[in-house]
mmCIF file with all atom_site columns, C-alpha atoms in Angstrom:
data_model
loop_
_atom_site.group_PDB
_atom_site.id
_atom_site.type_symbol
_atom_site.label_atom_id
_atom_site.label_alt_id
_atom_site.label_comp_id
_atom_site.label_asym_id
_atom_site.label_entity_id
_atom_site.label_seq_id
_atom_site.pdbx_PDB_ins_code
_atom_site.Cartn_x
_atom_site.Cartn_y
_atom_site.Cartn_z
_atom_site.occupancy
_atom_site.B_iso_or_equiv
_atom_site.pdbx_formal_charge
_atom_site.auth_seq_id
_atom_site.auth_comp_id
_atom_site.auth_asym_id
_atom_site.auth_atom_id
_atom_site.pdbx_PDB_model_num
ATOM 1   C CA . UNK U 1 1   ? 112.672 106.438 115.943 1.00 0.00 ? 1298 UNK U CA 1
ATOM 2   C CA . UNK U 1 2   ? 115.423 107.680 117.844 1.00 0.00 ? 1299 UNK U CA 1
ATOM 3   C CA . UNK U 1 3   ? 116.282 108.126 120.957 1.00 0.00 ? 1300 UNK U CA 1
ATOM 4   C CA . UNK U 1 4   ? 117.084 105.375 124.024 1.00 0.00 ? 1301 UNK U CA 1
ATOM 5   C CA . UNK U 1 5   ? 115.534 102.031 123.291 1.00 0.00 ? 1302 UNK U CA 1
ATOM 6   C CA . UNK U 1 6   ? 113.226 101.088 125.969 1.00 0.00 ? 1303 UNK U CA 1
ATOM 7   C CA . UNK U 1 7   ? 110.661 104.175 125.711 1.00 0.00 ? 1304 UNK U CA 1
ATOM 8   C CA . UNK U 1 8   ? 110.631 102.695 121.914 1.00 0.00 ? 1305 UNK U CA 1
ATOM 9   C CA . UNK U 1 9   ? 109.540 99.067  122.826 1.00 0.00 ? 1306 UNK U CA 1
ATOM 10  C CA . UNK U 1 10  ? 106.860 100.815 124.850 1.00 0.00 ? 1307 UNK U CA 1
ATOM 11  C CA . UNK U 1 11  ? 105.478 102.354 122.087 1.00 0.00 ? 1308 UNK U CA 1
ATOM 12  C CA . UNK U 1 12  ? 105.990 99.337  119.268 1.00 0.00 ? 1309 UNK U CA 1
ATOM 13  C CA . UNK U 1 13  ? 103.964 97.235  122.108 1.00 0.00 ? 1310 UNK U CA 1
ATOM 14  C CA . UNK U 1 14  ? 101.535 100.142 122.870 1.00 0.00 ? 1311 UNK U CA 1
ATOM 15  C CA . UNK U 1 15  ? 100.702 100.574 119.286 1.00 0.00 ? 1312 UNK U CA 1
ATOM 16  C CA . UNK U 1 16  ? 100.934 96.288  118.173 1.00 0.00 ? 1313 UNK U CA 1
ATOM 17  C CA . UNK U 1 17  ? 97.992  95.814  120.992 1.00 0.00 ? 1314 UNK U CA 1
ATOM 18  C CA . UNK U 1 18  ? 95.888  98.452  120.230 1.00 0.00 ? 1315 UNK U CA 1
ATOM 19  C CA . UNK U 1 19  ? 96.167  97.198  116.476 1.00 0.00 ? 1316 UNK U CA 1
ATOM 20  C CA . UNK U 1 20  ? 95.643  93.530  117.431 1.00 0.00 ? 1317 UNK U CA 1
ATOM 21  C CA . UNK U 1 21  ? 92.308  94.780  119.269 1.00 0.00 ? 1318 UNK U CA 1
ATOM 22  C CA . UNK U 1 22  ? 91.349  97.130  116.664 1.00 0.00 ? 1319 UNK U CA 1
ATOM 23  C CA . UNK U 1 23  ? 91.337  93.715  114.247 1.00 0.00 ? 1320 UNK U CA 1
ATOM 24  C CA . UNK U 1 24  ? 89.380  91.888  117.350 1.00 0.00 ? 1321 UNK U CA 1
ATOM 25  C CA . UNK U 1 25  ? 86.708  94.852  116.836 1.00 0.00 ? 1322 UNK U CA 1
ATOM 26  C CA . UNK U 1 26  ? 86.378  94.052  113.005 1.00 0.00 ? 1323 UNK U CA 1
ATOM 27  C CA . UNK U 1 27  ? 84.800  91.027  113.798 1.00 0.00 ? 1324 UNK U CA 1
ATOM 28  C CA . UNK U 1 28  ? 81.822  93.369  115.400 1.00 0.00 ? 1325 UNK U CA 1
ATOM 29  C CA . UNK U 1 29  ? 77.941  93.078  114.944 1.00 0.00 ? 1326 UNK U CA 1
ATOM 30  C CA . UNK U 1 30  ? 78.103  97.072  114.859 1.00 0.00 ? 1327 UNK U CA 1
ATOM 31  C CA . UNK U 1 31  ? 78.522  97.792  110.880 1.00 0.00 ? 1328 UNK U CA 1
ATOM 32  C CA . UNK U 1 32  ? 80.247  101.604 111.749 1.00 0.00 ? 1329 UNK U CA 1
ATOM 33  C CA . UNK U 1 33  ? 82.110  100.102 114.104 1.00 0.00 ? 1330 UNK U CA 1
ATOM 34  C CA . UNK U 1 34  ? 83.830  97.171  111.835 1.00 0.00 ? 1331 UNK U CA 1
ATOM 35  C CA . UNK U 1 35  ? 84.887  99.935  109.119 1.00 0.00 ? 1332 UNK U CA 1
ATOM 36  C CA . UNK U 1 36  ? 86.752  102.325 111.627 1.00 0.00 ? 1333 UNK U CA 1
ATOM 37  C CA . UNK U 1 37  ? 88.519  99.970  113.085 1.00 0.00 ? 1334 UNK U CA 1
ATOM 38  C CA . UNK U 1 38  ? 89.847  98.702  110.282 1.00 0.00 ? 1335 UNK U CA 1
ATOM 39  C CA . UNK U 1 39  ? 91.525  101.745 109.927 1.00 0.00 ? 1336 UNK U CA 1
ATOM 40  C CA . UNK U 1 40  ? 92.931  102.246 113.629 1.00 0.00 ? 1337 UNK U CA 1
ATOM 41  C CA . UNK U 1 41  ? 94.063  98.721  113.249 1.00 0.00 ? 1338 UNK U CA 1
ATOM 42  C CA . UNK U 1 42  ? 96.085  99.473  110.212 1.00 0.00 ? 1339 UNK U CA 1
ATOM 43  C CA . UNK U 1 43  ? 97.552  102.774 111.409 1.00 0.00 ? 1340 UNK U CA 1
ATOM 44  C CA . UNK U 1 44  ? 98.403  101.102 115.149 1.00 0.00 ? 1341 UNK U CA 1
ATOM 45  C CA . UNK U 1 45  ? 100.418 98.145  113.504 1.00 0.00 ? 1342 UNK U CA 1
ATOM 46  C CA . UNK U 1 46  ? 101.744 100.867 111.147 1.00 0.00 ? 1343 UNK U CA 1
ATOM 47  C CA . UNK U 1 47  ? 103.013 103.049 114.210 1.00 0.00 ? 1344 UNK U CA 1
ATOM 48  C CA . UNK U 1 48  ? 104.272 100.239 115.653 1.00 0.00 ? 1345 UNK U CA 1
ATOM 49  C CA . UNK U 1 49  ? 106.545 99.300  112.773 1.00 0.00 ? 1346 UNK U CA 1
ATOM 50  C CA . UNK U 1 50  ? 107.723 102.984 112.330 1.00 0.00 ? 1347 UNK U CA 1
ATOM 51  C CA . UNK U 1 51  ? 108.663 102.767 116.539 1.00 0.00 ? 1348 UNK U CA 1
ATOM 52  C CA . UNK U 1 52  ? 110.728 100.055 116.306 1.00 0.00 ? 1349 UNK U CA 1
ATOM 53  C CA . UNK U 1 53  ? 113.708 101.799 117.570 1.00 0.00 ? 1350 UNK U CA 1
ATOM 54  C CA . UNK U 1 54  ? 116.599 102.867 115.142 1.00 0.00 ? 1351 UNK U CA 1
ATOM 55  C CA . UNK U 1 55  ? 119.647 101.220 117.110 1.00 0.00 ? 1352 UNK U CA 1
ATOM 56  C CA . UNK U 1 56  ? 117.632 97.894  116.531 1.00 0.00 ? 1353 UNK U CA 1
ATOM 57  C CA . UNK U 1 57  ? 116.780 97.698  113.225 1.00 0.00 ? 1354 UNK U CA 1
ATOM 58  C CA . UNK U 1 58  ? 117.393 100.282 110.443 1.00 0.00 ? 1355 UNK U CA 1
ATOM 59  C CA . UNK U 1 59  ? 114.742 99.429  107.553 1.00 0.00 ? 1356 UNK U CA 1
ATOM 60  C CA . UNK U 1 60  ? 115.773 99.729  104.000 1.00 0.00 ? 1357 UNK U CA 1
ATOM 61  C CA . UNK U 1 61  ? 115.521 103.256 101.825 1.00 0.00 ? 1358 UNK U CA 1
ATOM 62  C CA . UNK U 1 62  ? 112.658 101.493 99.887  1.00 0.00 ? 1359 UNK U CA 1
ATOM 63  C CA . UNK U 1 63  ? 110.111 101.632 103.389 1.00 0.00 ? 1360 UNK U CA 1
ATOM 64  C CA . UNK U 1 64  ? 109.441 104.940 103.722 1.00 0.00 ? 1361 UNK U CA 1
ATOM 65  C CA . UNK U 1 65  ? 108.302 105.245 100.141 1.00 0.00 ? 1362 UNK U CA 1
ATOM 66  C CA . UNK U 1 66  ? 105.973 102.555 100.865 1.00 0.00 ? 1363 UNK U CA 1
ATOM 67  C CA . UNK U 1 67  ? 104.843 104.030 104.073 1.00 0.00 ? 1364 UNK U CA 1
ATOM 68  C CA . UNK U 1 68  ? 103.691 107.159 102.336 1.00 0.00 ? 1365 UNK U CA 1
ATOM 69  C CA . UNK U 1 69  ? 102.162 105.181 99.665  1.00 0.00 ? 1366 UNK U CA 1
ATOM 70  C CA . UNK U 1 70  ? 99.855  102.930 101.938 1.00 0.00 ? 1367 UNK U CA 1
ATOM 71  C CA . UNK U 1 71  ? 99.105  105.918 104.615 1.00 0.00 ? 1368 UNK U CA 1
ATOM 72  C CA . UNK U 1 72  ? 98.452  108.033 101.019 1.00 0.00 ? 1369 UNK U CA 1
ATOM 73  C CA . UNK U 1 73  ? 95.801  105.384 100.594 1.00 0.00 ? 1370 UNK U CA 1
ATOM 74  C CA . UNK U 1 74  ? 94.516  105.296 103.710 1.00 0.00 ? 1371 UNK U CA 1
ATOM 75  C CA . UNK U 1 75  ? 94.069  108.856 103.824 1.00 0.00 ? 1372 UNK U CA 1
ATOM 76  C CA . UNK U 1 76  ? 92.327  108.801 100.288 1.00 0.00 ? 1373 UNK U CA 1
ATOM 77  C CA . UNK U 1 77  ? 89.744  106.514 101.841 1.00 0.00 ? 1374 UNK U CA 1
ATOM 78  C CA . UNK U 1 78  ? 89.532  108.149 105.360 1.00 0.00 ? 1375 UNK U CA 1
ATOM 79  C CA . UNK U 1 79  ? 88.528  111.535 103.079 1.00 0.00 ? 1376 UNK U CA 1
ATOM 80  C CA . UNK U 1 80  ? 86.249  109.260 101.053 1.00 0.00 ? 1377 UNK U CA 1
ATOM 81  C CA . UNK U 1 81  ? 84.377  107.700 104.143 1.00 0.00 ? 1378 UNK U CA 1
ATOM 82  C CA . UNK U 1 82  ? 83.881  111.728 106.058 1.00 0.00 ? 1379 UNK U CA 1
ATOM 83  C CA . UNK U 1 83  ? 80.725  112.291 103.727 1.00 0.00 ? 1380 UNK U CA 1
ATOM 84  C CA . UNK U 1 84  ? 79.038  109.737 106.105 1.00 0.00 ? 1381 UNK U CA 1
ATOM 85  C CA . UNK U 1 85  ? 80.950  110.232 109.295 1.00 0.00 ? 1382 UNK U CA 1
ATOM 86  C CA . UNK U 1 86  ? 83.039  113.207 110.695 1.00 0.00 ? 1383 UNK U CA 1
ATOM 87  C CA . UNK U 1 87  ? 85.075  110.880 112.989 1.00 0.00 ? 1384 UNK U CA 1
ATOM 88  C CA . UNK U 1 88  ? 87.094  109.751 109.606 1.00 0.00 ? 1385 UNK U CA 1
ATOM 89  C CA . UNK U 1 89  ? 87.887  113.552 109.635 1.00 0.00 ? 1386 UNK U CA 1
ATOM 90  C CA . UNK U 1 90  ? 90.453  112.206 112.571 1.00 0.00 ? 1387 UNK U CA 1
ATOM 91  C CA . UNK U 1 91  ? 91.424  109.254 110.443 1.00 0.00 ? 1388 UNK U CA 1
ATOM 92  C CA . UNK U 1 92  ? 92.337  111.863 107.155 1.00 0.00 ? 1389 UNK U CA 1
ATOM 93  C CA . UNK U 1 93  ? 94.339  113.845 109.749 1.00 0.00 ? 1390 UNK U CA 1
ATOM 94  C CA . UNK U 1 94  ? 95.904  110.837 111.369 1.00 0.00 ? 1391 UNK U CA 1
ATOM 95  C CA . UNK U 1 95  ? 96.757  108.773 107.472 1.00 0.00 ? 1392 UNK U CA 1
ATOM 96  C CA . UNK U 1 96  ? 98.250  112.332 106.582 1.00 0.00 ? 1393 UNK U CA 1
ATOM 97  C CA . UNK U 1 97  ? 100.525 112.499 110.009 1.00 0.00 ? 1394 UNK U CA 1
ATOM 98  C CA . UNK U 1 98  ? 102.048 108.931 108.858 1.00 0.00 ? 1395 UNK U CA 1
ATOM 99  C CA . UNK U 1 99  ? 102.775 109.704 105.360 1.00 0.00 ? 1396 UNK U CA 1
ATOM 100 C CA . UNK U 1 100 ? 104.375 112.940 106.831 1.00 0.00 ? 1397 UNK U CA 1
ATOM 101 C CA . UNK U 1 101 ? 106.500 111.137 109.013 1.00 0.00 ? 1398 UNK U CA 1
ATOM 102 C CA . UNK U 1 102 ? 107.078 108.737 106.116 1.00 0.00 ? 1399 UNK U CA 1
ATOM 103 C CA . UNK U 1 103 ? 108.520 111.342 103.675 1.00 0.00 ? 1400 UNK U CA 1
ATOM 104 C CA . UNK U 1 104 ? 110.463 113.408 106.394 1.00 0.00 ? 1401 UNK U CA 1
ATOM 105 C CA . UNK U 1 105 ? 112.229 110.205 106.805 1.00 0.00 ? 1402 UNK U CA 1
ATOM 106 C CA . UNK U 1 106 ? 112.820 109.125 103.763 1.00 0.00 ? 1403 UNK U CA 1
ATOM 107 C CA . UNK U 1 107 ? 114.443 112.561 102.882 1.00 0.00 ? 1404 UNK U CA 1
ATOM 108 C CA . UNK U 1 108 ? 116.673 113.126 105.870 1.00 0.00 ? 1405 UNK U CA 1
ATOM 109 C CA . UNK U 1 109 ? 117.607 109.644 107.052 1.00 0.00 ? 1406 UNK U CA 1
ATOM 110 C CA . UNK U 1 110 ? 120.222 110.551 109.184 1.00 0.00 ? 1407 UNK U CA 1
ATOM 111 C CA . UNK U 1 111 ? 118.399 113.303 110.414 1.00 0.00 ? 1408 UNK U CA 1
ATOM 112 C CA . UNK U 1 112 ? 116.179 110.021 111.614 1.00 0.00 ? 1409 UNK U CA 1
ATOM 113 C CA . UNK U 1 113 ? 118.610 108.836 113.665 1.00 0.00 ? 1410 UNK U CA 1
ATOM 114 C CA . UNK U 1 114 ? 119.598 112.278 115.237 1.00 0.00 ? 1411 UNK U CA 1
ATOM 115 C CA . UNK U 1 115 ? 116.567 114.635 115.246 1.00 0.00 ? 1412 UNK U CA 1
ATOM 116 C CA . UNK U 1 116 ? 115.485 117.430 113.229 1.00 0.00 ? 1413 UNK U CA 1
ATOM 117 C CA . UNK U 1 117 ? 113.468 115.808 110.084 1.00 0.00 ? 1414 UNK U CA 1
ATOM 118 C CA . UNK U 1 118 ? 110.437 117.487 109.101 1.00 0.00 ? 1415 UNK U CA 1
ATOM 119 C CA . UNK U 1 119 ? 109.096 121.076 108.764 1.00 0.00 ? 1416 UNK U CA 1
ATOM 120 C CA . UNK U 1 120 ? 108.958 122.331 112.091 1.00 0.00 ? 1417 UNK U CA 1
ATOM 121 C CA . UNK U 1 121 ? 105.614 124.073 111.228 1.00 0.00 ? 1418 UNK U CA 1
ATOM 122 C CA . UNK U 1 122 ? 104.044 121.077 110.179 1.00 0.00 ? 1419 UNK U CA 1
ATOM 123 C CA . UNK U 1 123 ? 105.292 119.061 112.787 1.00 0.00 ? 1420 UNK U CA 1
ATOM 124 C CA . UNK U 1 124 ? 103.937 121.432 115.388 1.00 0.00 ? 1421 UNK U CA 1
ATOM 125 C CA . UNK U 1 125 ? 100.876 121.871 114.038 1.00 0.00 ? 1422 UNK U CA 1
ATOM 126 C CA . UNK U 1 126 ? 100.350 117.373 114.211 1.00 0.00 ? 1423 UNK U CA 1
ATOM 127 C CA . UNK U 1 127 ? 101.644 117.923 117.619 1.00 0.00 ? 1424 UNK U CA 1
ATOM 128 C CA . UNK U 1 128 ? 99.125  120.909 118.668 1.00 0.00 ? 1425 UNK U CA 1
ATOM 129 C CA . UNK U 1 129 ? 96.366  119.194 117.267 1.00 0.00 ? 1426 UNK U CA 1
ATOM 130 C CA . UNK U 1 130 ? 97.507  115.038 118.107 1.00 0.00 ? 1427 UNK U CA 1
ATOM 131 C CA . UNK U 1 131 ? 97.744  116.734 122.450 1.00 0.00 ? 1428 UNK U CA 1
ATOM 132 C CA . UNK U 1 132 ? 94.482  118.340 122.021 1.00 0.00 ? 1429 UNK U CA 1
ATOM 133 C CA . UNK U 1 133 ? 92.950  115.258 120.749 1.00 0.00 ? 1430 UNK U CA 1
ATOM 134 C CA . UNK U 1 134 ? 94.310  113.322 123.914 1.00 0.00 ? 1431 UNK U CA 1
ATOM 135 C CA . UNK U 1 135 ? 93.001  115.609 126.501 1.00 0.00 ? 1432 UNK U CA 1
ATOM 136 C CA . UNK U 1 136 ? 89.775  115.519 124.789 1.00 0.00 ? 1433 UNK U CA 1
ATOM 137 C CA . UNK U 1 137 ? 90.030  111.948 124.202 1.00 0.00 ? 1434 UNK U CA 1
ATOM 138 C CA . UNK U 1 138 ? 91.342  111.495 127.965 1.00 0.00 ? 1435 UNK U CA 1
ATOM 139 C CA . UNK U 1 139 ? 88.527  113.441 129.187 1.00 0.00 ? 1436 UNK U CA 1
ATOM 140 C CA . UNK U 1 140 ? 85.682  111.905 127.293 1.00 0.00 ? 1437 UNK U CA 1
ATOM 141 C CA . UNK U 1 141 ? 87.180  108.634 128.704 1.00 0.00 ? 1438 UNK U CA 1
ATOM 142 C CA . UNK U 1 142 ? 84.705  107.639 131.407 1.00 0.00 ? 1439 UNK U CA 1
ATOM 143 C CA . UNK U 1 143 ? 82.195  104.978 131.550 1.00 0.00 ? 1440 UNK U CA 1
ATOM 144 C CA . UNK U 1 144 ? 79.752  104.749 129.213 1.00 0.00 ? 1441 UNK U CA 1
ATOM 145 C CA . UNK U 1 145 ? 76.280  103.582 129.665 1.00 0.00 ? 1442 UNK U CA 1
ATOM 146 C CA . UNK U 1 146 ? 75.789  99.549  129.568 1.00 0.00 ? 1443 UNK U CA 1
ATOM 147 C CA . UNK U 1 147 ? 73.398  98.388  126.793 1.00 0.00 ? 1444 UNK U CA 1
ATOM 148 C CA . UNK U 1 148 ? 69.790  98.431  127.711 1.00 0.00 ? 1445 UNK U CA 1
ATOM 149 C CA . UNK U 1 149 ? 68.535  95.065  129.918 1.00 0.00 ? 1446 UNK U CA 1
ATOM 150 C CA . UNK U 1 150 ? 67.621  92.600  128.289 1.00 0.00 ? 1447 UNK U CA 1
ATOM 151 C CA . UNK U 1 151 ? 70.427  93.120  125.182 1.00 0.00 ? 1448 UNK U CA 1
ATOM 152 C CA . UNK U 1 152 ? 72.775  90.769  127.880 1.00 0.00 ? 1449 UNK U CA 1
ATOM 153 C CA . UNK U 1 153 ? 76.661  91.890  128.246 1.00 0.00 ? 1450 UNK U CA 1
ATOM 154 C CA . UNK U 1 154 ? 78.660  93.373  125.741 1.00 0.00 ? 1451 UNK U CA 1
ATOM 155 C CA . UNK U 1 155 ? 81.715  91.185  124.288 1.00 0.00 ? 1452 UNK U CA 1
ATOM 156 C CA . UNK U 1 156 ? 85.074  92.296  124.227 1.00 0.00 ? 1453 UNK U CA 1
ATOM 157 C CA . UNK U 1 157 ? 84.221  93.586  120.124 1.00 0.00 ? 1454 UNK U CA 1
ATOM 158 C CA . UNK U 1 158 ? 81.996  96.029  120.998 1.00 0.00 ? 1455 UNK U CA 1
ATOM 159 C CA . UNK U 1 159 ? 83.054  97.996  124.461 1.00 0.00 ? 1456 UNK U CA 1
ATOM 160 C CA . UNK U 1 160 ? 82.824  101.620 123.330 1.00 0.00 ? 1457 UNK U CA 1
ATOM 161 C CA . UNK U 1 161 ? 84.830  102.478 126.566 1.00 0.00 ? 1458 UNK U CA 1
ATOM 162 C CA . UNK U 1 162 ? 87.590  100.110 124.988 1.00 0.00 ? 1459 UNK U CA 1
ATOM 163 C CA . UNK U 1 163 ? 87.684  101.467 121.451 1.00 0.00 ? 1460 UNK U CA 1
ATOM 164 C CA . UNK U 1 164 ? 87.833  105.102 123.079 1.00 0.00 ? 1461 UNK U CA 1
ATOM 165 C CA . UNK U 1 165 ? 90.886  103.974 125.011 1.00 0.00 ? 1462 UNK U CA 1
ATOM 166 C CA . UNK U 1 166 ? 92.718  102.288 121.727 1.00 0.00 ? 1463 UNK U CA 1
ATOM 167 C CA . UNK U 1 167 ? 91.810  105.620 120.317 1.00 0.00 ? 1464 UNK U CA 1
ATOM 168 C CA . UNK U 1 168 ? 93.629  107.808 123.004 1.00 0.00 ? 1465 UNK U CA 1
ATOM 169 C CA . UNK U 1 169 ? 96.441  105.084 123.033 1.00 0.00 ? 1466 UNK U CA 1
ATOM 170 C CA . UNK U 1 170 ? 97.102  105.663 119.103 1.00 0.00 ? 1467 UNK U CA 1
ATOM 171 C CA . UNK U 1 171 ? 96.907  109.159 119.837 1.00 0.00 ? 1468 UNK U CA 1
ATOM 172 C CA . UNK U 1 172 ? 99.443  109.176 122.713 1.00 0.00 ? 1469 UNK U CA 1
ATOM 173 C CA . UNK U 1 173 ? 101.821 106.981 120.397 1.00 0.00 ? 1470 UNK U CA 1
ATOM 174 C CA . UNK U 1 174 ? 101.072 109.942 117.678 1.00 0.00 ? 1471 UNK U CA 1
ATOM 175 C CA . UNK U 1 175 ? 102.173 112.846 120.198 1.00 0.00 ? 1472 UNK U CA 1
ATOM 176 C CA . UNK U 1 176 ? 105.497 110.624 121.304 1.00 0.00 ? 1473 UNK U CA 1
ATOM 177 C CA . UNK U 1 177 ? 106.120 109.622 117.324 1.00 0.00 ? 1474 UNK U CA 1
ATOM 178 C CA . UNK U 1 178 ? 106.131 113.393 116.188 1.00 0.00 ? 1475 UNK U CA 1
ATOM 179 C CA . UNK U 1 179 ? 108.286 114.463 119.579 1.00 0.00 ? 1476 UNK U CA 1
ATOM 180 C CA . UNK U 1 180 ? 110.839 112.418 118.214 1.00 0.00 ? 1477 UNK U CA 1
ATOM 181 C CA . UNK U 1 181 ? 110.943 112.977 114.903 1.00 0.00 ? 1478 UNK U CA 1
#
């Protein structure tokens, strides 16, 4: 990314912790559960690699290819896994944002460094859908209902309210990602 440093070490450590809890929720008893956050984890510690900021650490030519390759993949299985759920819908668009990104960098990289890589079209279409996602997201962000007595407290793996908020994190990260590119 470009841009002053510090608002990029936000977003590296924004997107590393909602990764390392998106790997603390694969360890859930909830079997949906364990296979989307798989995903979020990947694409959160994948985010938070492609924030590092630029005046840091430039990465070699050969990343972005491998970016697009890995987010390719990830968006092959995200469009795979929507017969059963329509949340991976959000996955496929999310997978497709990164390997985006990925390829606008990887054929403009000083444009990387100074702004202006990508189709503007595209890149406001991510960005109209990634803010409507985080208002909805925001807004659906309240307190859900504690498990039924008897079922006793909920561990830190399975907090619906938590996973909702790693969800709106990734998508804040998404909104600031495509703003700078």
């Amino acid at each position: 990314m470009h841009g002053p440093a510090s608002p990029g070490w936000l977003l590296v450590a924004l997107c590393a912790a909602t990764g390392a809890y998106c790997l603390l929720r694969m360890r859930s008893s909830v079997e949906e559960q364990r296979r989307a956050a798989g995903g979020e984890a990947l694409m959160g510690f994948g985010m938070a690699a492609m924030a590092v900021p630029a005046t840091v650490f430039t990465p070699p030519v050969w990343t972005w290819p491998l970016y697009a390759a890995v987010f390719g993949a990830a968006a092959l299985r995200a469009l795979w896994s929507t017969r059963g759920s329509m949340h991976h819908l959000h996955h496929l668009v999310g997978a497709t944002a990164m390997v985006y990104m990925a390829v606008a960098m990887a054929a403009s990289p000083a444009a990387h460094h100074h702004g202006g890589a990508g189709v503007p079209a595209v890149t406001g279409l991510l960005l109209l859908y990634f803010t409507g996602y985080v208002l909805l997201a925001g807004a659906r962000l309240v307190p859900v209902a504690v498990a039924a007595a008897g079922t006793g407290p909920a561990g830190w793996r399975d907090r619906p309210e938590l996973a909702r908020a790693c969800r709106l994190s990734m998508g804040i990260g998404m909104v600031a990602m495509l703003l700078a590119l």
